[in-house]
Coordinates of C-alpha atoms and ligand atoms in Angstrom, one line a residue:
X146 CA 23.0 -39.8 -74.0
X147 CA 24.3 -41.3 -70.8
X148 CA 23.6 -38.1 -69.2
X149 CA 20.0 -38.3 -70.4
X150 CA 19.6 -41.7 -69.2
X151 CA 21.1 -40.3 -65.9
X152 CA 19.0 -37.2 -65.5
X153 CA 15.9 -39.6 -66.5
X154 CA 16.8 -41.8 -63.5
X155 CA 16.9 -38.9 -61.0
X156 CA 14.2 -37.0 -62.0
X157 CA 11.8 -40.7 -62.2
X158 CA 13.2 -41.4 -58.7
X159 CA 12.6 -38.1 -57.1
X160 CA 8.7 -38.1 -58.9
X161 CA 8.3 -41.3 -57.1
X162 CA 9.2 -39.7 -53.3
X163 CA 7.6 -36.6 -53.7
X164 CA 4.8 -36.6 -50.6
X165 CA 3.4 -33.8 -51.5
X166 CA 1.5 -31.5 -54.7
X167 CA 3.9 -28.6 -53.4
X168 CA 6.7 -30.8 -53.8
X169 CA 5.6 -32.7 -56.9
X170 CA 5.0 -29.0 -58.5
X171 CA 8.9 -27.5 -57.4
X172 CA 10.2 -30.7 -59.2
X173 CA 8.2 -30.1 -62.3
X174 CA 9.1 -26.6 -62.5
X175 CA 12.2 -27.7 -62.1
X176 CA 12.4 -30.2 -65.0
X177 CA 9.7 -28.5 -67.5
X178 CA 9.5 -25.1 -65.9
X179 CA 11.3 -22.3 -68.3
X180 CA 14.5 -22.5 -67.0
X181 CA 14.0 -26.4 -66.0
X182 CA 16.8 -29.2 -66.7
X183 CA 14.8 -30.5 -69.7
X184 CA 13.5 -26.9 -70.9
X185 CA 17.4 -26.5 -71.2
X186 CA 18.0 -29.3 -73.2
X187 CA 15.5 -28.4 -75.8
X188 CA 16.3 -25.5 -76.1
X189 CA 20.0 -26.9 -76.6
X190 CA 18.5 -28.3 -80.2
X191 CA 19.0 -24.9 -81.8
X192 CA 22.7 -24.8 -81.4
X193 CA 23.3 -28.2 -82.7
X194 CA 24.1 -29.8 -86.0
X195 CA 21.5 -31.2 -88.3
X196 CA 23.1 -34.8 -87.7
X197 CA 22.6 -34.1 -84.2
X198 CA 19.9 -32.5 -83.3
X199 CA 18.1 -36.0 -85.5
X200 CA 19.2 -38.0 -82.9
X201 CA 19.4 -36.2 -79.8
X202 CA 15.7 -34.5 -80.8
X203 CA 13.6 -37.7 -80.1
X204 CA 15.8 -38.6 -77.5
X205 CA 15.0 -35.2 -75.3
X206 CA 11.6 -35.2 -76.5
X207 CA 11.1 -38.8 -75.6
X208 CA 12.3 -37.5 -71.9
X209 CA 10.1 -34.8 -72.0
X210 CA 7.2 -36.7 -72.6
X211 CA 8.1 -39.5 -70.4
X212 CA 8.8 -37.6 -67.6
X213 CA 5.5 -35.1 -67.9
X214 CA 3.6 -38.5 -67.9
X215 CA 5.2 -39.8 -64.7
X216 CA 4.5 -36.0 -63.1
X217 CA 0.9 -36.6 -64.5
X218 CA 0.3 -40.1 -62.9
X219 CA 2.0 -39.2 -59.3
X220 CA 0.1 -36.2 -58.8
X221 CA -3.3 -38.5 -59.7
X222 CA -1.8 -41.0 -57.1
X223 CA -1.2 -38.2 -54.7
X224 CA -5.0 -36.5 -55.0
X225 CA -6.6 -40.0 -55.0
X226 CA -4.7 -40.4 -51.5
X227 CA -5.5 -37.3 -50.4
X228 CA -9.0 -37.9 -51.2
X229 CA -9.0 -41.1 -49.4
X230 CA -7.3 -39.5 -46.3
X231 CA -10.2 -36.8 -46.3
X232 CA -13.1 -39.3 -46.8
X233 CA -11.8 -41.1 -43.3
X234 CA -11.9 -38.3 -41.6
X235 CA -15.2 -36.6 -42.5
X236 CA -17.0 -40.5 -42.3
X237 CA -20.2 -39.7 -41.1
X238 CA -21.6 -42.7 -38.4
X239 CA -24.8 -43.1 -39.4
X240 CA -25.3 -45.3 -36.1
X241 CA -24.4 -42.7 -33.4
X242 CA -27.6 -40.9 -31.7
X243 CA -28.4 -37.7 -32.7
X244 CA -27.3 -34.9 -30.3
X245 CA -30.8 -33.5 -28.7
X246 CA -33.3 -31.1 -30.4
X247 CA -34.8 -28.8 -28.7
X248 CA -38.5 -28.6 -29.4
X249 CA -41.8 -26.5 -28.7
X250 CA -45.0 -28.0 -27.3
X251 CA -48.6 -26.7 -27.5
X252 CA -49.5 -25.0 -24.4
X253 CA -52.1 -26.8 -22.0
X254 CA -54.4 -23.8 -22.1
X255 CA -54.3 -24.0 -26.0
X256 CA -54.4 -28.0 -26.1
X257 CA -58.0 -27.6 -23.5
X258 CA -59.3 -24.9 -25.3
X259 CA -59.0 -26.5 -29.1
X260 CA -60.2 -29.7 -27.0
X261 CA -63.5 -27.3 -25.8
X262 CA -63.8 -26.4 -29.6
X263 CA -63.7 -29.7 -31.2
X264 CA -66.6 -30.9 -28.8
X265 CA -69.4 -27.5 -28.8
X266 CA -68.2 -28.0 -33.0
X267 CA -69.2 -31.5 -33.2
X268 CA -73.1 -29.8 -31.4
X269 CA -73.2 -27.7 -33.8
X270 CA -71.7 -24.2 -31.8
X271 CA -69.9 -21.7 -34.4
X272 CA -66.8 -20.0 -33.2
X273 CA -67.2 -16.1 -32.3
X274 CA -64.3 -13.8 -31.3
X275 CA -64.3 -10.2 -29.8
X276 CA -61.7 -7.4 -28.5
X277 CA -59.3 -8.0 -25.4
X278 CA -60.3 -3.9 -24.9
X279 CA -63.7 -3.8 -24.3
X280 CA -65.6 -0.7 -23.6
X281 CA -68.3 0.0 -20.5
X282 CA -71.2 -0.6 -22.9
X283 CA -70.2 -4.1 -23.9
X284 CA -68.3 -5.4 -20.6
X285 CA -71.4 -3.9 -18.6
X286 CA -74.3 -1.9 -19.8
X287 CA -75.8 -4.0 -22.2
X288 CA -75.2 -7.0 -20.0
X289 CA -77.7 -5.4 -17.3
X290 CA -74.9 -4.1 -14.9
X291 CA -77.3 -1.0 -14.0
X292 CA -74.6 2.2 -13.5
X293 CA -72.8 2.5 -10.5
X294 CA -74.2 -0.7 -9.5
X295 CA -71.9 -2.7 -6.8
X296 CA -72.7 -6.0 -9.5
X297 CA -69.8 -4.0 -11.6
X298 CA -67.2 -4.2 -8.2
X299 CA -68.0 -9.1 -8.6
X300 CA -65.3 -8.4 -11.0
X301 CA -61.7 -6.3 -10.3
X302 CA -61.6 -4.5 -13.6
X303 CA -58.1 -3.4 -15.2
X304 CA -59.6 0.2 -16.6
X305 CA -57.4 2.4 -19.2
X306 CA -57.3 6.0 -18.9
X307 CA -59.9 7.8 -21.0
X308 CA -59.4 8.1 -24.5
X309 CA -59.6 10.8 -26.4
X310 CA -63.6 10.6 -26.9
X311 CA -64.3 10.5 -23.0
X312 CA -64.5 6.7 -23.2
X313 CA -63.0 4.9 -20.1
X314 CA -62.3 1.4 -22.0
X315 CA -61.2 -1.7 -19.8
X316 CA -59.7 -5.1 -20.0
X317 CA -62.9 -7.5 -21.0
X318 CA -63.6 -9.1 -17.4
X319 CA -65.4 -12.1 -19.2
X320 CA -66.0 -13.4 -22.6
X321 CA -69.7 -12.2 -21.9
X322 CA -69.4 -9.0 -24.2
X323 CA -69.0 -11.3 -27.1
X324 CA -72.5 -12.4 -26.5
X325 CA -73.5 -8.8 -27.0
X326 CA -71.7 -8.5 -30.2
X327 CA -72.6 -11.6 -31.6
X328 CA -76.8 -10.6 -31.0
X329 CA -77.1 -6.7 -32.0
X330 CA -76.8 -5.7 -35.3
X331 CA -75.5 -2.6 -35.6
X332 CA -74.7 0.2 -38.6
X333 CA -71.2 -0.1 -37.9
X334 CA -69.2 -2.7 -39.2
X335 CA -67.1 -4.5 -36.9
X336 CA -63.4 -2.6 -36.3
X337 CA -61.7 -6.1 -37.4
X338 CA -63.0 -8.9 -39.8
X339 CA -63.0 -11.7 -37.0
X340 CA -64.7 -9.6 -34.4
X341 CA -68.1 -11.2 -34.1
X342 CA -71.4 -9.2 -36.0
X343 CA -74.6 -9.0 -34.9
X344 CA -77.1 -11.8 -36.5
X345 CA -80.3 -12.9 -36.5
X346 CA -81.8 -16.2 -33.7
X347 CA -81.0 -18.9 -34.3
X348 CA -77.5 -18.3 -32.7
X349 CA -75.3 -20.7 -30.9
X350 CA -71.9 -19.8 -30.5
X351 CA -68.9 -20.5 -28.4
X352 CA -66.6 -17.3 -27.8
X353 CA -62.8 -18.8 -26.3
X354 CA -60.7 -15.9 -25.7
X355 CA -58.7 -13.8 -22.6
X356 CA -59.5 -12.4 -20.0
X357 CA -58.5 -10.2 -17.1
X358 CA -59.3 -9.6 -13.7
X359 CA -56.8 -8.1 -10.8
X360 CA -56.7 -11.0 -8.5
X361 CA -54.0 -13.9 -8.3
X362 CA -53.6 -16.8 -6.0
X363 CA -52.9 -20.2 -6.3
X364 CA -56.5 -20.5 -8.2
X365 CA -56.9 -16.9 -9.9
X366 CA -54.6 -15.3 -12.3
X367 CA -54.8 -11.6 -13.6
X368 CA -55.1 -13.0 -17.4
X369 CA -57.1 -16.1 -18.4
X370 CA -59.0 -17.4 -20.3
X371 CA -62.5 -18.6 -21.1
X372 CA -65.2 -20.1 -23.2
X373 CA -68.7 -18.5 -23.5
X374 CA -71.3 -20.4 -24.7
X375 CA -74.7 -18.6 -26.4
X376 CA -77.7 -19.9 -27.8
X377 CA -80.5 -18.3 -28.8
X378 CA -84.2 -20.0 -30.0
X379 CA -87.5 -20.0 -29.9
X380 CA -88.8 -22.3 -26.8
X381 CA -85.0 -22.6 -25.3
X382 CA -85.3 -23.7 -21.3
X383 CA -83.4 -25.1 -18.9
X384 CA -83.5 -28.6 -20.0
X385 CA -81.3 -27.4 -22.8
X386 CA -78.8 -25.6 -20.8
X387 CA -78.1 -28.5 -18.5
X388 CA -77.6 -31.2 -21.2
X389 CA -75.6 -29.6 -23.4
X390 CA -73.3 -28.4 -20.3
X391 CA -73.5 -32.4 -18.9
X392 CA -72.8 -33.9 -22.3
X393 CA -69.6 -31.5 -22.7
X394 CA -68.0 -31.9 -19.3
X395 CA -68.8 -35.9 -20.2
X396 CA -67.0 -35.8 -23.0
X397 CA -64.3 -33.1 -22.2
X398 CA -63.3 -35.4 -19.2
X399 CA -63.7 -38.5 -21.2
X400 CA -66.2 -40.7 -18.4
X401 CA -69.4 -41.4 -19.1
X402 CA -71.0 -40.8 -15.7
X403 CA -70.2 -37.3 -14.4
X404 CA -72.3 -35.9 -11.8
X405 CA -73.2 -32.6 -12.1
X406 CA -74.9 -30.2 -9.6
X407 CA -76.3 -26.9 -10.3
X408 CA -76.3 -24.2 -7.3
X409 CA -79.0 -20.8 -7.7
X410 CA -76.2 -18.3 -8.4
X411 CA -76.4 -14.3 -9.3
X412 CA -75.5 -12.9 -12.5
X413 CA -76.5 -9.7 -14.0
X414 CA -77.1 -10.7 -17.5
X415 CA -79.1 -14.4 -16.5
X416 CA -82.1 -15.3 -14.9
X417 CA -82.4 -17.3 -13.5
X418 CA -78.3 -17.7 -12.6
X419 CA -76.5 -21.1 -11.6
X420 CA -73.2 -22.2 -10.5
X421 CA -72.4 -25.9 -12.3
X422 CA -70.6 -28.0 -10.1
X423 CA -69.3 -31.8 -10.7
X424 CA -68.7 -34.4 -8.4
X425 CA -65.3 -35.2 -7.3
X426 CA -62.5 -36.7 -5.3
X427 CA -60.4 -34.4 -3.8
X428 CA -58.6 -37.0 -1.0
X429 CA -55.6 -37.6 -2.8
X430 CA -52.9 -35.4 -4.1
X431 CA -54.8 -35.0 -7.4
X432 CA -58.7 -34.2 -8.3
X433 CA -60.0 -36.9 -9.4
X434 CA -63.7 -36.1 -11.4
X435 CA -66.5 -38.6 -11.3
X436 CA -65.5 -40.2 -8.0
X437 CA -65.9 -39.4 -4.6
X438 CA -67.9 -36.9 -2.4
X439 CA -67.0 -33.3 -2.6
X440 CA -68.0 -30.8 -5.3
X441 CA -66.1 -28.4 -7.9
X442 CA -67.6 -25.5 -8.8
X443 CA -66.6 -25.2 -13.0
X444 CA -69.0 -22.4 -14.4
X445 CA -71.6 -20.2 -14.5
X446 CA -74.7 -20.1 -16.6
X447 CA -78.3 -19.3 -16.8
X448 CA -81.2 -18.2 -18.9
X449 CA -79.9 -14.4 -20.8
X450 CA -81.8 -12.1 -18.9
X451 CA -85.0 -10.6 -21.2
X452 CA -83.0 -7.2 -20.5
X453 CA -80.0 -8.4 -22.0
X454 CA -81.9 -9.3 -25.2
X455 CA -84.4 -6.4 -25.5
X456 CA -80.9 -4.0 -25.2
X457 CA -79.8 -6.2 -28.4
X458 CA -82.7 -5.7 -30.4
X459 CA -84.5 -9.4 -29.8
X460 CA -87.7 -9.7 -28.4
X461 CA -87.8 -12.0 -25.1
X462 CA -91.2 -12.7 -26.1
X463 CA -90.7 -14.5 -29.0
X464 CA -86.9 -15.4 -28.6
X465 CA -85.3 -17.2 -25.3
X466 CA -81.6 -18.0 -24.5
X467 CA -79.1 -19.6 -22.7
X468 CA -75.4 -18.9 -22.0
X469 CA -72.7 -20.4 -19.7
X470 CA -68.9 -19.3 -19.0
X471 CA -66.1 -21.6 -18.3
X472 CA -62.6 -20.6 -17.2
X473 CA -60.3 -23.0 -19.6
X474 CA -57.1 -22.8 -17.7
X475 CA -58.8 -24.4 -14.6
X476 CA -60.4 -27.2 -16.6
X477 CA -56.9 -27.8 -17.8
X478 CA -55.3 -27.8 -14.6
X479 CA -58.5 -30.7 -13.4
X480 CA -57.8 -32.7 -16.1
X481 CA -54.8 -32.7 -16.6
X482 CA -53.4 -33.0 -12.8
X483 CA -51.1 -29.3 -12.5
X484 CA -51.9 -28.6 -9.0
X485 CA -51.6 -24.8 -9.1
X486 CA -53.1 -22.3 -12.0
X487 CA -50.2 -20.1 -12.1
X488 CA -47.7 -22.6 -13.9
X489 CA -49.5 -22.3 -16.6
X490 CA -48.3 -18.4 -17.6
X491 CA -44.8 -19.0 -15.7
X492 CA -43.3 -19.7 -18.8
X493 CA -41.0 -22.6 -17.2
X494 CA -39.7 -24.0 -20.1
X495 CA -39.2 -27.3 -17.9
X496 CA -42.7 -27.2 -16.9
X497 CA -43.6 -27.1 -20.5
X498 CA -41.8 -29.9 -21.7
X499 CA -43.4 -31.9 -19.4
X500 CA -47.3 -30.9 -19.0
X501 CA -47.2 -29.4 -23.3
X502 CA -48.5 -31.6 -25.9
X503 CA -47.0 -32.8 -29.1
X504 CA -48.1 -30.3 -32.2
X505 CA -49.1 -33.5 -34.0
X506 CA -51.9 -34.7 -31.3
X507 CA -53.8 -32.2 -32.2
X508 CA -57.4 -32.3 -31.1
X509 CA -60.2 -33.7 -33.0
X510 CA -63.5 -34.8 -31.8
X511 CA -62.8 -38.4 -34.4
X512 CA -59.3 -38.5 -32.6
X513 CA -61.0 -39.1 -29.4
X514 CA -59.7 -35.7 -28.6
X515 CA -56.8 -37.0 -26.9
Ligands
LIG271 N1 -69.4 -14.2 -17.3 C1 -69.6 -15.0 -16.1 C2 -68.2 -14.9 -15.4 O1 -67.2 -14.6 -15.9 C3 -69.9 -16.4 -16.4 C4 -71.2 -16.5 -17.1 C5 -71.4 -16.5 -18.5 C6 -72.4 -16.7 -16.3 C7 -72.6 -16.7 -19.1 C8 -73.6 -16.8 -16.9 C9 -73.7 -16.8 -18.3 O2 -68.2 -15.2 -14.2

């Protein structure tokens, strides 16, 4: 019994060192384990005496039990610590800054052009789309650019190799073809659901979309992009053309007195043609618009040529029109200071994480549009 008592001693005093699960298992397999010290003892029962084995059974039993409950409560003491070790180390501070995320911004052409479409969709202008790759008819033709006529040379036209039916098709040089598509109806449908189809006056639409012309300098890049405006009506003049353009550049560049001039000018597919200018500052590093003495040319417009309408199937006697064409990256660059065009398709992501707007300002004309 003294040995009992002994071994009981040991084993409770080695439970209470162990540092470890590792070591808390090797001395349970040692004690409990099939060949461990108390294992041994009970199986030492079957060899004994009846008289013996009555008192020495609850005694090793007793052990047993006592000992598998101190294993039991030293490993619970042991996780509990690990545990606690674990939860200092992974503790989250709540308080530090986050590290930096890196985040997109809407582009300044797309920010002035949604700007342009919140304000012509407040006056009642539907949106209209056409193809990048236009074809002579569209680009030219029905816009009253008589063949081989040096009106086709204004603009430096990217031209594709002919396709397969003959047909020499080009980068559109203006959004102007869309005011084709969006006047004659034709047989064929459309070669895509959101190109613009033919419809009968009234019509007033704004087309924004690319364009492409081979010239680049600090105020011309090969690909930009533009808004065309179209309306069509009975007894449409001038008088409309000029306040709808002076009410949008009024609101677009958010003062309530811009000055506006309007220079004769030659287009094709107008007549007669002007060149809208507003009035501006140009002293100081930055253009400043509604101020000052000199002029900035922002547009061409006019009355659509009767030519232009008979080739779509509307009679200029009974049906007159305006249109206008703006070049959106430019307005972007006035208002919002960039001094030259070409930033804005250098794809400096610097350069867009200072002039691009936040995805949540998004344009509206109730937002004030800004
Ligand atoms: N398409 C002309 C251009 O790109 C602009 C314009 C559009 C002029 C509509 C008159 C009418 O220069």
């Amino acid at each position: 019994m003294t040995d009992l008592l002994a071994l009981e001693t040991d084993l409770g005093a080695q439970i209470a060192a162990a540092s470890d699960a590792n070591g808390l298992e090797a001395l349970r397999v040692a004690a409990l384990g099939k060949s461990g010290s108390i294992s041994g003892l009970l199986k030492s029962l079957g060899s004994m005496s009846p008289d013996e084995r009555r008192e020495a059974g609850p005694a090793i039993n007793g052990l047993r039990d006592r000992v598998a409950a101190q294993l039991a409560a030293r490993k619970a003491a042991l996780d509990a610590a690990e545990l606690d070790l674990r939860l200092a180390a992974e503790r989250v501070d709540l308080s530090l800054p986050a590290p930096p995320r890196r985040k997109g911004s809407v582009h300044p052409t797309m920010q002035t052009m949604d700007e342009m479409v919140a304000i012509f969709a407040e006056m009642g202008f539907d949106v209209a789309e056409g193809p990048d790759i236009e074809d002579d008819f569209h680009n030219f033709t029905a816009l009253n650019f008589p063949p081989k006529h040096p009106a086709r040379e204004m603009h430096d036209t990217f031209f594709f190799n002919p396709g397969p039916d003959g047909e020499r098709r080009l980068l559109r040089t203006h959004t102007s073809p869309v005011q084709v598509r969006a006047m004659q109806k034709t047989n064929t449908p459309p070669a895509a659901p959101w190109i613009a189809q033919g419809r009968e006056p009234p019509i007033r639409i704004i087309v924004p979309g690319r364009t492409y012309r081979k010239d680049s300098d600090q105020t011309h890049t090969p690909m930009f992009h533009q808004v065309e405006g179209l309306v069509i009506d009975k007894g449409i003049h001038m008088g409309h053309l000029k306040w709808t353009l002076e009410t949008f550049i009024s609101r677009f560049f958010e003062t309530g007195a811009v000055t506006t001039r309007f220079r004769p000018h030659h287009f094709p597919f107008t007549e007669p043609s002007a060149e809208m200018d507003v009035q501006c500052d140009r002293s100081g590093a930055e253009v400043k618009i509604g101020e000052g003495s000199d002029w900035l040319e922002i547009l061409g417009c006019g009355m659509v040529h009767p030519n232009v309408l008979r080739s779509c199937g509307i009679d200029p006697d009974i049906y007159q029109g305006f249109a206008f064409g703006m070049g959106v990256d430019r307005l972007g660059t006035l208002k919002y200071g960039m001094p030259d065009l070409r930033d804005m398709f250098a794809g400096d992501t610097r350069w867009l994480a200072h002039y691009g707007f936040s995805a949540f300002a998004a344009p509206n004309p109730a937002s004030g549009l800004s």
